[in-house]
Amino acid sequence: MKKSLLIFLFGIFSAFTTYAQETIVKGSVLDGTTGEPIPDVTITIEGTSIMTSTDANGEFQFKTIVPLGEQVLKIEKLDYVTKRYPIVVNEGQTVDISGMTLEYDSSDKKDLFIISISDDNLNSEDDGLTDNVSGLLQSSRDVFLNAAAFDFSATFFRPRGLDNANGKVLINGVEMNKQFNGRPQWGNWGGINDLQRNQVFTMGMSANDYTFGDLAGTNNIIMRASKYRQGGRVSYASANRSYTGRIMGSYSTGLIDGGWAFSVLASRRYGDEGFIDGTLYDSNSFVAVIEKQLGDNHSLNFTSIYAQNRRGRSTAITEEVENLKGREYNPFWGEQDGEIRNSRIREIDEPILMLNHFWDISPKVKLNTNVAYQFGEIANSRIDNNGSRLDAINNGQYGGARNPTPEYYQNLPSYHLDDPNPTAYDYQLAYLAQQEFINDGQLDWNELYYANSINNYSVYALQSDVIEDKQLSLNTILDADLADNIRLNASIRYRTLNSQNYARIDDLLGGPGYLDIDSFAEQQTGQQELGEAQSDIRNPNRVVTEGDRYKYNYDIDSDVISGFAQVQFKYNKIDFYAGANISQTTYQRDGKYENGFFPGQGYQEGFGDISSFGKSEKLEFSNYGVKAGFTYKITGKHLIDVNGSYFTKAPNIRNSFGNARQSNQTVIGLESEKIQSVDASYIFRSPTLKARLTGFYSGFQDGTDIGFFFTENSSNFVQEVQTNIERRHIGAELGIEAQVTPTIKLKAAASVGQYTFANNPDLYYTAADFENINGDKTVLTYGDGTTALKDLHVSGGPERAFQIGFEYRDPDYWNIGVTSNFFSNAYVDASALKRSASFTQDVDLIPTDPISGNVIVPENGNFSGYTINDYDENVAKELLKQEQFDDYMLVNIVGGKSWKVGDYFLGFFATINNVFNQEYRTGGFEQSRRVDYRSQLDEQNNDNGPVFGNRYFFGNGTTYYLNVYVRF
């Protein structure tokens, strides 16, 4: 059956080849420096609308009738200097212009954007809060994608509503996405721009030479020493966005005698703080790439990358805090000995070693085999407070280990006005809190040191949450031309990961030692003597010092093996492809501590594995995917492009375990996510006008998400687990650019989408001390066990973005461009707890334990009843309405100039973003600490705003970037 279908398709599409022209014009285009074929070069017959483009092998052939006589071929591609070649076309003859070359454009326009985008991704703890379009980098050649990567990224705009976990980033064909959360860790190769200019970007699920891909596209960064232009480059950059200075130098030998090639790079990025207060930047990057050609058919390439990064973090703040301190406020820092010290430091230290073998089996068959090893750690610091069992505190010598965060809700004016009928004294306290916060409002390091100095143990300590990974990756990639118009791509991949996860004491802040117990749990349960508050009951009441592991300690072992195959067909009027993928993924947790709340081993019905020490069950996921698409060439100017896919995707490690820090429990009802997508584009290409209009749809089923927070509904730190999540992403993209004169280009871009939840996901909660009346571990649900998210918007930047702008490029090698960018329809991330049956409950009626104060969980784990008696549906509808951010407009200016002085190229590039200093919100989320109907009503009446109001991320004001360079 399959063989007959293939023959049938061959017969249909071969019919197109019978109309070949008697006069043939064909050729190829090569990189003038490396000699490598250049794909997607536009070739135009000047003075006509006849055009075509090169394929993946850099080859082209006009499929329409070419006028006879003397003609001029115009060959052009973004990032290359346009050239013109004269030819003579005679009737009945073949004109073969193979070996035309293009030189790389020395303009450094893109140098900024890779840096600023990549650096922004380092700001959040899991790279999720700052999702934007870093995956586009500098490789996209599409006017819309350029707008999305460069101008829209400041708003955390996500093309098609997709985040970084929906795209793939490869280096030399090796996947770089983390297995923990599915996202690429940009800091692993930050600051090495000069050696990452050669990139191949595949949009969406379209045909890909390396891997099956994902919805947000695939970017392969090619780092081969023989492909770099011989010479060096030194640059200095100044900015006020994430760092204040950057120095970079690189040199490449090109291919030299003996078949050797070498490339090296070193860079440093630094700054005491960026646009946000207290966000230090300290990064050093080193790269060495060595290639040896072994005869005509074999080459070995070794790549080593070390990109250390240390950066101060910031956080989302409430509107009350922003009104008092401004959008640049950051509560994580304070002065110590006259120096700014940030308590939340993110350190990335994960070297990459890679060996690549390239084998040209024949002129039409190539095999690329790769092995890569990545190791090191990511550490995120924070202040840990633990003083409830210390005799000094219990004896009243110090006020206790209170939360030291300066914007803690009890430090703000709204806290003192939380009562429905505040008194004059309450207003006085609110005023004093306001003034103190305005005048100071920063972390008091001296207070922490003083608290530790008067106690027998450290009340406060600086801890780091550490992920220490060791990952080995192997793959082999086949590229074979089965015929002149049929191409096969295939690959086999294997990744194995050992991930150690633990808390570490980094600084005792002047104290002698830190007691390794869960002080919050001890306060809640009063069970410290029975061991529940112990981090490891095998080593109780342990006092840890700097450098020690404590609190939690476990390994995650993961293995992923996958196979991919794809066939591409090219004909006069139509190109099409089909591909398939299969994979097997396994995860297993191995606990090194026996947590006091989860002692022993075993399973409990309705909860799962209740053990904390030793190995969990092995989670296994078998997945598959199929995709297909075609490009129909109506004429040389007009094309229709369609892509469709269906695939399943294993949940990442983060969303597979309920709380891996405490137990082996896995998510109840965990399944692979099902994804289907289709997009259709109309493309117009002419010498003066290029445009693309695309409509797209993506559907997601069986998604999983886990959140961690404290809620007063159960007076506990909880794990919020959502499963069976369905989402629907639908919209359209438009990009147009017009070369109205040889020096002036007009451009416009637009994205209009709607990204919503398509159902009410399942919802449950776990906590260390959730036990039912029988004393068994349990999960907690409300009502029917779902949350009413259907038709709410998925948070992730603006759903609508529009751009209009122009570029002027003077023949004397200077340029300037201005863009105006408008954004709307961005939404706050909705609280699932707030939209569960918990919202209607009267918290005063819920039974609690008279000793610990903990909520008494029913035997079946379900909280139903206790409904508020004055509940009003119309009022509730307003309280549950998802907040939409205000519209805003950002104006950006870019420009540069270059000179040639002898054998040297000198130049500068500068940009000013948000020229008019527009204030705007890039994202935010609803807090889930207090979300019942009555408390929400009370919070609306607070003169200073809600105590637990929405938290927001604010965009930067006016920022600049200036880069000067010398190339030789």
PDB file of C-alpha atoms in Angstrom, residues 641-842:
ATOM      1  CA  ASP A 641       3.342  27.680   1.780  1.00  0.00           C
ATOM      2  CA  VAL A 642       1.510  25.227   4.071  1.00  0.00           C
ATOM      3  CA  ASN A 643       2.813  23.192   7.043  1.00  0.00           C
ATOM      4  CA  GLY A 644       1.000  20.788   9.339  1.00  0.00           C
ATOM      5  CA  SER A 645       2.085  18.577  12.246  1.00  0.00           C
ATOM      6  CA  TYR A 646       0.880  16.320  15.018  1.00  0.00           C
ATOM      7  CA  PHE A 647       3.200  15.094  17.743  1.00  0.00           C
ATOM      8  CA  THR A 648       3.370  14.092  21.392  1.00  0.00           C
ATOM      9  CA  LYS A 649       5.896  15.474  23.836  1.00  0.00           C
ATOM     10  CA  ALA A 650       7.109  14.062  27.147  1.00  0.00           C
ATOM     11  CA  PRO A 651       6.569  16.329  30.171  1.00  0.00           C
ATOM     12  CA  ASN A 652       9.795  17.911  31.369  1.00  0.00           C
ATOM     13  CA  ILE A 653      11.461  16.939  34.650  1.00  0.00           C
ATOM     14  CA  ARG A 654      10.126  19.999  36.470  1.00  0.00           C
ATOM     15  CA  ASN A 655       6.515  19.039  35.791  1.00  0.00           C
ATOM     16  CA  SER A 656       6.893  15.298  36.469  1.00  0.00           C
ATOM     17  CA  PHE A 657       7.458  15.243  40.249  1.00  0.00           C
ATOM     18  CA  GLY A 658       5.060  16.900  42.691  1.00  0.00           C
ATOM     19  CA  ASN A 659       7.841  18.241  44.902  1.00  0.00           C
ATOM     20  CA  ALA A 660      11.126  16.499  44.141  1.00  0.00           C
ATOM     21  CA  ARG A 661      12.844  18.337  47.009  1.00  0.00           C
ATOM     22  CA  GLN A 662      10.850  16.347  49.551  1.00  0.00           C
ATOM     23  CA  SER A 663       9.624  13.040  48.112  1.00  0.00           C
ATOM     24  CA  ASN A 664       9.395  10.595  45.215  1.00  0.00           C
ATOM     25  CA  GLN A 665       5.770  11.461  44.543  1.00  0.00           C
ATOM     26  CA  THR A 666       5.038  11.868  40.844  1.00  0.00           C
ATOM     27  CA  VAL A 667       2.267  13.945  39.338  1.00  0.00           C
ATOM     28  CA  ILE A 668      -1.071  12.151  39.447  1.00  0.00           C
ATOM     29  CA  GLY A 669      -2.471  11.590  35.945  1.00  0.00           C
ATOM     30  CA  LEU A 670       0.785  12.587  34.238  1.00  0.00           C
ATOM     31  CA  GLU A 671       0.719  12.150  30.432  1.00  0.00           C
ATOM     32  CA  SER A 672       2.626  13.265  27.374  1.00  0.00           C
ATOM     33  CA  GLU A 673       1.358  16.490  25.854  1.00  0.00           C
ATOM     34  CA  LYS A 674      -0.449  16.232  22.510  1.00  0.00           C
ATOM     35  CA  ILE A 675       0.198  19.026  20.028  1.00  0.00           C
ATOM     36  CA  GLN A 676      -1.233  19.727  16.606  1.00  0.00           C
ATOM     37  CA  SER A 677      -0.538  22.705  14.391  1.00  0.00           C
ATOM     38  CA  VAL A 678      -1.131  24.092  10.916  1.00  0.00           C
ATOM     39  CA  ASP A 679      -0.014  27.297   9.238  1.00  0.00           C
ATOM     40  CA  ALA A 680      -0.578  28.665   5.757  1.00  0.00           C
ATOM     41  CA  SER A 681       1.291  31.575   4.164  1.00  0.00           C
ATOM     42  CA  TYR A 682       0.969  33.718   1.089  1.00  0.00           C
ATOM     43  CA  ILE A 683       4.418  34.994   0.063  1.00  0.00           C
ATOM     44  CA  PHE A 684       5.146  37.738  -2.453  1.00  0.00           C
ATOM     45  CA  ARG A 685       8.687  38.399  -3.691  1.00  0.00           C
ATOM     46  CA  SER A 686       9.828  40.994  -6.164  1.00  0.00           C
ATOM     47  CA  PRO A 687      12.997  43.075  -6.511  1.00  0.00           C
ATOM     48  CA  THR A 688      11.370  45.981  -4.645  1.00  0.00           C
ATOM     49  CA  LEU A 689       8.732  44.363  -2.443  1.00  0.00           C
ATOM     50  CA  LYS A 690       8.739  41.349  -0.126  1.00  0.00           C
ATOM     51  CA  ALA A 691       5.741  40.309   1.930  1.00  0.00           C
ATOM     52  CA  ARG A 692       4.402  37.351   3.908  1.00  0.00           C
ATOM     53  CA  LEU A 693       0.929  36.852   5.330  1.00  0.00           C
ATOM     54  CA  THR A 694       0.489  33.793   7.559  1.00  0.00           C
ATOM     55  CA  GLY A 695      -2.442  32.304   9.405  1.00  0.00           C
ATOM     56  CA  PHE A 696      -1.703  29.760  12.136  1.00  0.00           C
ATOM     57  CA  TYR A 697      -3.382  27.433  14.609  1.00  0.00           C
ATOM     58  CA  SER A 698      -1.842  25.371  17.415  1.00  0.00           C
ATOM     59  CA  GLY A 699      -3.687  23.133  19.847  1.00  0.00           C
ATOM     60  CA  PHE A 700      -2.315  21.606  23.060  1.00  0.00           C
ATOM     61  CA  GLN A 701      -3.852  18.840  25.175  1.00  0.00           C
ATOM     62  CA  ASP A 702      -2.805  17.049  28.379  1.00  0.00           C
ATOM     63  CA  GLY A 703      -0.430  19.776  29.498  1.00  0.00           C
ATOM     64  CA  THR A 704       0.956  19.890  33.043  1.00  0.00           C
ATOM     65  CA  ASP A 705       2.099  22.787  35.230  1.00  0.00           C
ATOM     66  CA  ILE A 706       3.330  22.972  38.839  1.00  0.00           C
ATOM     67  CA  GLY A 707       3.496  26.069  41.027  1.00  0.00           C
ATOM     68  CA  PHE A 708       4.892  26.614  44.534  1.00  0.00           C
ATOM     69  CA  PHE A 709       3.607  29.256  46.970  1.00  0.00           C
ATOM     70  CA  PHE A 710       2.184  29.987  50.423  1.00  0.00           C
ATOM     71  CA  THR A 711      -1.584  30.304  50.699  1.00  0.00           C
ATOM     72  CA  GLU A 712      -3.730  31.300  53.651  1.00  0.00           C
ATOM     73  CA  ASN A 713      -6.550  29.092  52.398  1.00  0.00           C
ATOM     74  CA  SER A 714      -4.732  26.143  53.959  1.00  0.00           C
ATOM     75  CA  SER A 715      -2.084  28.120  55.904  1.00  0.00           C
ATOM     76  CA  ASN A 716       0.680  26.209  54.189  1.00  0.00           C
ATOM     77  CA  PHE A 717       3.379  26.154  51.560  1.00  0.00           C
ATOM     78  CA  VAL A 718       1.720  24.153  48.816  1.00  0.00           C
ATOM     79  CA  GLN A 719       2.471  22.604  45.479  1.00  0.00           C
ATOM     80  CA  GLU A 720      -0.225  23.504  42.968  1.00  0.00           C
ATOM     81  CA  VAL A 721      -0.538  20.821  40.284  1.00  0.00           C
ATOM     82  CA  GLN A 722      -2.552  21.415  37.125  1.00  0.00           C
ATOM     83  CA  THR A 723      -3.042  18.552  34.662  1.00  0.00           C
ATOM     84  CA  ASN A 724      -5.187  17.992  31.581  1.00  0.00           C
ATOM     85  CA  ILE A 725      -4.460  21.549  30.431  1.00  0.00           C
ATOM     86  CA  GLU A 726      -5.783  22.413  26.978  1.00  0.00           C
ATOM     87  CA  ARG A 727      -4.747  25.551  25.100  1.00  0.00           C
ATOM     88  CA  ARG A 728      -5.651  27.033  21.746  1.00  0.00           C
ATOM     89  CA  HIS A 729      -3.385  29.469  19.861  1.00  0.00           C
ATOM     90  CA  ILE A 730      -4.795  31.083  16.739  1.00  0.00           C
ATOM     91  CA  GLY A 731      -3.777  34.169  14.812  1.00  0.00           C
ATOM     92  CA  ALA A 732      -2.073  35.815  11.852  1.00  0.00           C
ATOM     93  CA  GLU A 733       1.290  37.414  11.039  1.00  0.00           C
ATOM     94  CA  LEU A 734       2.155  39.978   8.395  1.00  0.00           C
ATOM     95  CA  GLY A 735       5.519  41.309   7.279  1.00  0.00           C
ATOM     96  CA  ILE A 736       6.193  43.752   4.424  1.00  0.00           C
ATOM     97  CA  GLU A 737       9.317  45.548   3.300  1.00  0.00           C
ATOM     98  CA  ALA A 738       9.656  47.812   0.283  1.00  0.00           C
ATOM     99  CA  GLN A 739      12.934  49.031  -1.223  1.00  0.00           C
ATOM    100  CA  VAL A 740      11.432  52.319  -2.441  1.00  0.00           C
ATOM    101  CA  THR A 741      14.817  53.729  -3.490  1.00  0.00           C
ATOM    102  CA  PRO A 742      18.305  52.212  -3.563  1.00  0.00           C
ATOM    103  CA  THR A 743      18.906  53.726  -0.112  1.00  0.00           C
ATOM    104  CA  ILE A 744      15.498  53.819   1.572  1.00  0.00           C
ATOM    105  CA  LYS A 745      13.558  50.816   2.770  1.00  0.00           C
ATOM    106  CA  LEU A 746      10.094  50.945   4.349  1.00  0.00           C
ATOM    107  CA  LYS A 747       8.909  48.097   6.529  1.00  0.00           C
ATOM    108  CA  ALA A 748       5.844  47.031   8.452  1.00  0.00           C
ATOM    109  CA  ALA A 749       4.954  44.045  10.599  1.00  0.00           C
ATOM    110  CA  ALA A 750       1.896  42.887  12.510  1.00  0.00           C
ATOM    111  CA  SER A 751       0.835  40.009  14.719  1.00  0.00           C
ATOM    112  CA  VAL A 752      -2.753  39.455  15.818  1.00  0.00           C
ATOM    113  CA  GLY A 753      -3.455  36.411  17.954  1.00  0.00           C
ATOM    114  CA  GLN A 754      -5.635  34.912  20.638  1.00  0.00           C
ATOM    115  CA  TYR A 755      -4.061  32.430  23.051  1.00  0.00           C
ATOM    116  CA  THR A 756      -6.589  30.941  25.458  1.00  0.00           C
ATOM    117  CA  PHE A 757      -7.291  27.966  27.701  1.00  0.00           C
ATOM    118  CA  ALA A 758      -9.669  25.576  25.952  1.00  0.00           C
ATOM    119  CA  ASN A 759     -10.931  23.720  29.048  1.00  0.00           C
ATOM    120  CA  ASN A 760     -11.045  23.764  32.829  1.00  0.00           C
ATOM    121  CA  PRO A 761      -7.859  21.917  33.891  1.00  0.00           C
ATOM    122  CA  ASP A 762      -7.748  19.415  36.739  1.00  0.00           C
ATOM    123  CA  LEU A 763      -6.308  20.885  39.919  1.00  0.00           C
ATOM    124  CA  TYR A 764      -4.981  19.516  43.191  1.00  0.00           C
ATOM    125  CA  TYR A 765      -2.651  20.610  45.992  1.00  0.00           C
ATOM    126  CA  THR A 766      -0.008  18.856  48.062  1.00  0.00           C
ATOM    127  CA  ALA A 767       2.002  19.912  51.092  1.00  0.00           C
ATOM    128  CA  ALA A 768       4.388  18.190  53.468  1.00  0.00           C
ATOM    129  CA  ASP A 769       1.827  18.017  56.289  1.00  0.00           C
ATOM    130  CA  PHE A 770      -1.373  17.401  54.324  1.00  0.00           C
ATOM    131  CA  GLU A 771      -2.873  14.425  56.133  1.00  0.00           C
ATOM    132  CA  ASN A 772      -6.507  13.374  56.373  1.00  0.00           C
ATOM    133  CA  ILE A 773      -8.314  12.579  59.613  1.00  0.00           C
ATOM    134  CA  ASN A 774      -6.954   9.020  59.431  1.00  0.00           C
ATOM    135  CA  GLY A 775      -3.376  10.269  59.460  1.00  0.00           C
ATOM    136  CA  ASP A 776      -2.713   9.246  55.825  1.00  0.00           C
ATOM    137  CA  LYS A 777      -0.922  11.478  53.333  1.00  0.00           C
ATOM    138  CA  THR A 778      -3.389  13.053  50.952  1.00  0.00           C
ATOM    139  CA  VAL A 779      -3.806  15.580  48.190  1.00  0.00           C
ATOM    140  CA  LEU A 780      -6.244  18.452  48.563  1.00  0.00           C
ATOM    141  CA  THR A 781      -8.927  19.332  46.011  1.00  0.00           C
ATOM    142  CA  TYR A 782     -11.772  21.810  45.911  1.00  0.00           C
ATOM    143  CA  GLY A 783     -15.240  21.177  44.529  1.00  0.00           C
ATOM    144  CA  ASP A 784     -15.115  19.049  41.373  1.00  0.00           C
ATOM    145  CA  GLY A 785     -11.297  19.179  41.303  1.00  0.00           C
ATOM    146  CA  THR A 786     -11.009  21.634  38.414  1.00  0.00           C
ATOM    147  CA  THR A 787     -10.206  25.318  37.966  1.00  0.00           C
ATOM    148  CA  ALA A 788     -12.338  27.580  35.769  1.00  0.00           C
ATOM    149  CA  LEU A 789      -9.697  28.799  33.329  1.00  0.00           C
ATOM    150  CA  LYS A 790     -11.603  28.077  30.112  1.00  0.00           C
ATOM    151  CA  ASP A 791     -11.540  31.050  27.697  1.00  0.00           C
ATOM    152  CA  LEU A 792      -9.082  32.982  29.885  1.00  0.00           C
ATOM    153  CA  HIS A 793      -5.962  34.207  28.126  1.00  0.00           C
ATOM    154  CA  VAL A 794      -2.601  32.465  28.442  1.00  0.00           C
ATOM    155  CA  SER A 795      -0.181  35.010  29.862  1.00  0.00           C
ATOM    156  CA  GLY A 796       2.903  35.653  27.765  1.00  0.00           C
ATOM    157  CA  GLY A 797       3.327  39.144  26.391  1.00  0.00           C
ATOM    158  CA  PRO A 798       1.037  41.104  24.068  1.00  0.00           C
ATOM    159  CA  GLU A 799      -1.215  39.164  21.699  1.00  0.00           C
ATOM    160  CA  ARG A 800      -1.187  42.076  19.261  1.00  0.00           C
ATOM    161  CA  ALA A 801       1.918  43.849  18.012  1.00  0.00           C
ATOM    162  CA  PHE A 802       2.319  46.271  15.125  1.00  0.00           C
ATOM    163  CA  GLN A 803       5.343  47.976  13.609  1.00  0.00           C
ATOM    164  CA  ILE A 804       6.018  50.580  10.972  1.00  0.00           C
ATOM    165  CA  GLY A 805       9.469  51.940  10.215  1.00  0.00           C
ATOM    166  CA  PHE A 806      12.145  52.816   7.717  1.00  0.00           C
ATOM    167  CA  GLU A 807      15.856  52.293   7.116  1.00  0.00           C
ATOM    168  CA  TYR A 808      18.254  54.567   5.255  1.00  0.00           C
ATOM    169  CA  ARG A 809      21.566  53.089   4.077  1.00  0.00           C
ATOM    170  CA  ASP A 810      23.903  55.604   2.539  1.00  0.00           C
ATOM    171  CA  PRO A 811      26.414  54.469  -0.108  1.00  0.00           C
ATOM    172  CA  ASP A 812      29.081  56.031   2.096  1.00  0.00           C
ATOM    173  CA  TYR A 813      28.604  53.207   4.640  1.00  0.00           C
ATOM    174  CA  TRP A 814      26.387  54.802   7.228  1.00  0.00           C
ATOM    175  CA  ASN A 815      22.822  53.946   8.100  1.00  0.00           C
ATOM    176  CA  ILE A 816      19.935  54.934  10.326  1.00  0.00           C
ATOM    177  CA  GLY A 817      16.568  53.373  11.059  1.00  0.00           C
ATOM    178  CA  VAL A 818      13.481  54.291  13.075  1.00  0.00           C
ATOM    179  CA  THR A 819      10.625  52.017  14.105  1.00  0.00           C
ATOM    180  CA  SER A 820       7.381  52.726  15.912  1.00  0.00           C
ATOM    181  CA  ASN A 821       5.935  49.699  17.701  1.00  0.00           C
ATOM    182  CA  PHE A 822       2.446  49.393  19.159  1.00  0.00           C
ATOM    183  CA  PHE A 823       1.381  46.672  21.618  1.00  0.00           C
ATOM    184  CA  SER A 824      -1.963  45.626  23.091  1.00  0.00           C
ATOM    185  CA  ASN A 825      -3.969  42.721  24.512  1.00  0.00           C
ATOM    186  CA  ALA A 826      -1.517  41.539  27.152  1.00  0.00           C
ATOM    187  CA  TYR A 827      -2.960  39.811  30.207  1.00  0.00           C
ATOM    188  CA  VAL A 828      -1.949  38.984  33.753  1.00  0.00           C
ATOM    189  CA  ASP A 829      -1.311  35.318  34.586  1.00  0.00           C
ATOM    190  CA  ALA A 830      -4.523  34.084  36.228  1.00  0.00           C
ATOM    191  CA  SER A 831      -4.516  32.297  39.598  1.00  0.00           C
ATOM    192  CA  ALA A 832      -5.876  28.749  39.336  1.00  0.00           C
ATOM    193  CA  LEU A 833      -6.691  28.613  43.068  1.00  0.00           C
ATOM    194  CA  LYS A 834      -8.711  31.788  42.794  1.00  0.00           C
ATOM    195  CA  ARG A 835     -10.883  30.173  40.110  1.00  0.00           C
ATOM    196  CA  SER A 836     -11.463  26.907  41.934  1.00  0.00           C
ATOM    197  CA  ALA A 837     -14.279  26.162  44.393  1.00  0.00           C
ATOM    198  CA  SER A 838     -11.948  27.531  47.082  1.00  0.00           C
ATOM    199  CA  PHE A 839     -13.039  31.009  46.005  1.00  0.00           C
ATOM    200  CA  THR A 840     -16.550  30.528  47.404  1.00  0.00           C
ATOM    201  CA  GLN A 841     -15.497  29.166  50.788  1.00  0.00           C
ATOM    202  CA  ASP A 842     -15.813  30.930  54.116  1.00  0.00           C
TER     203      ASP A 842
END
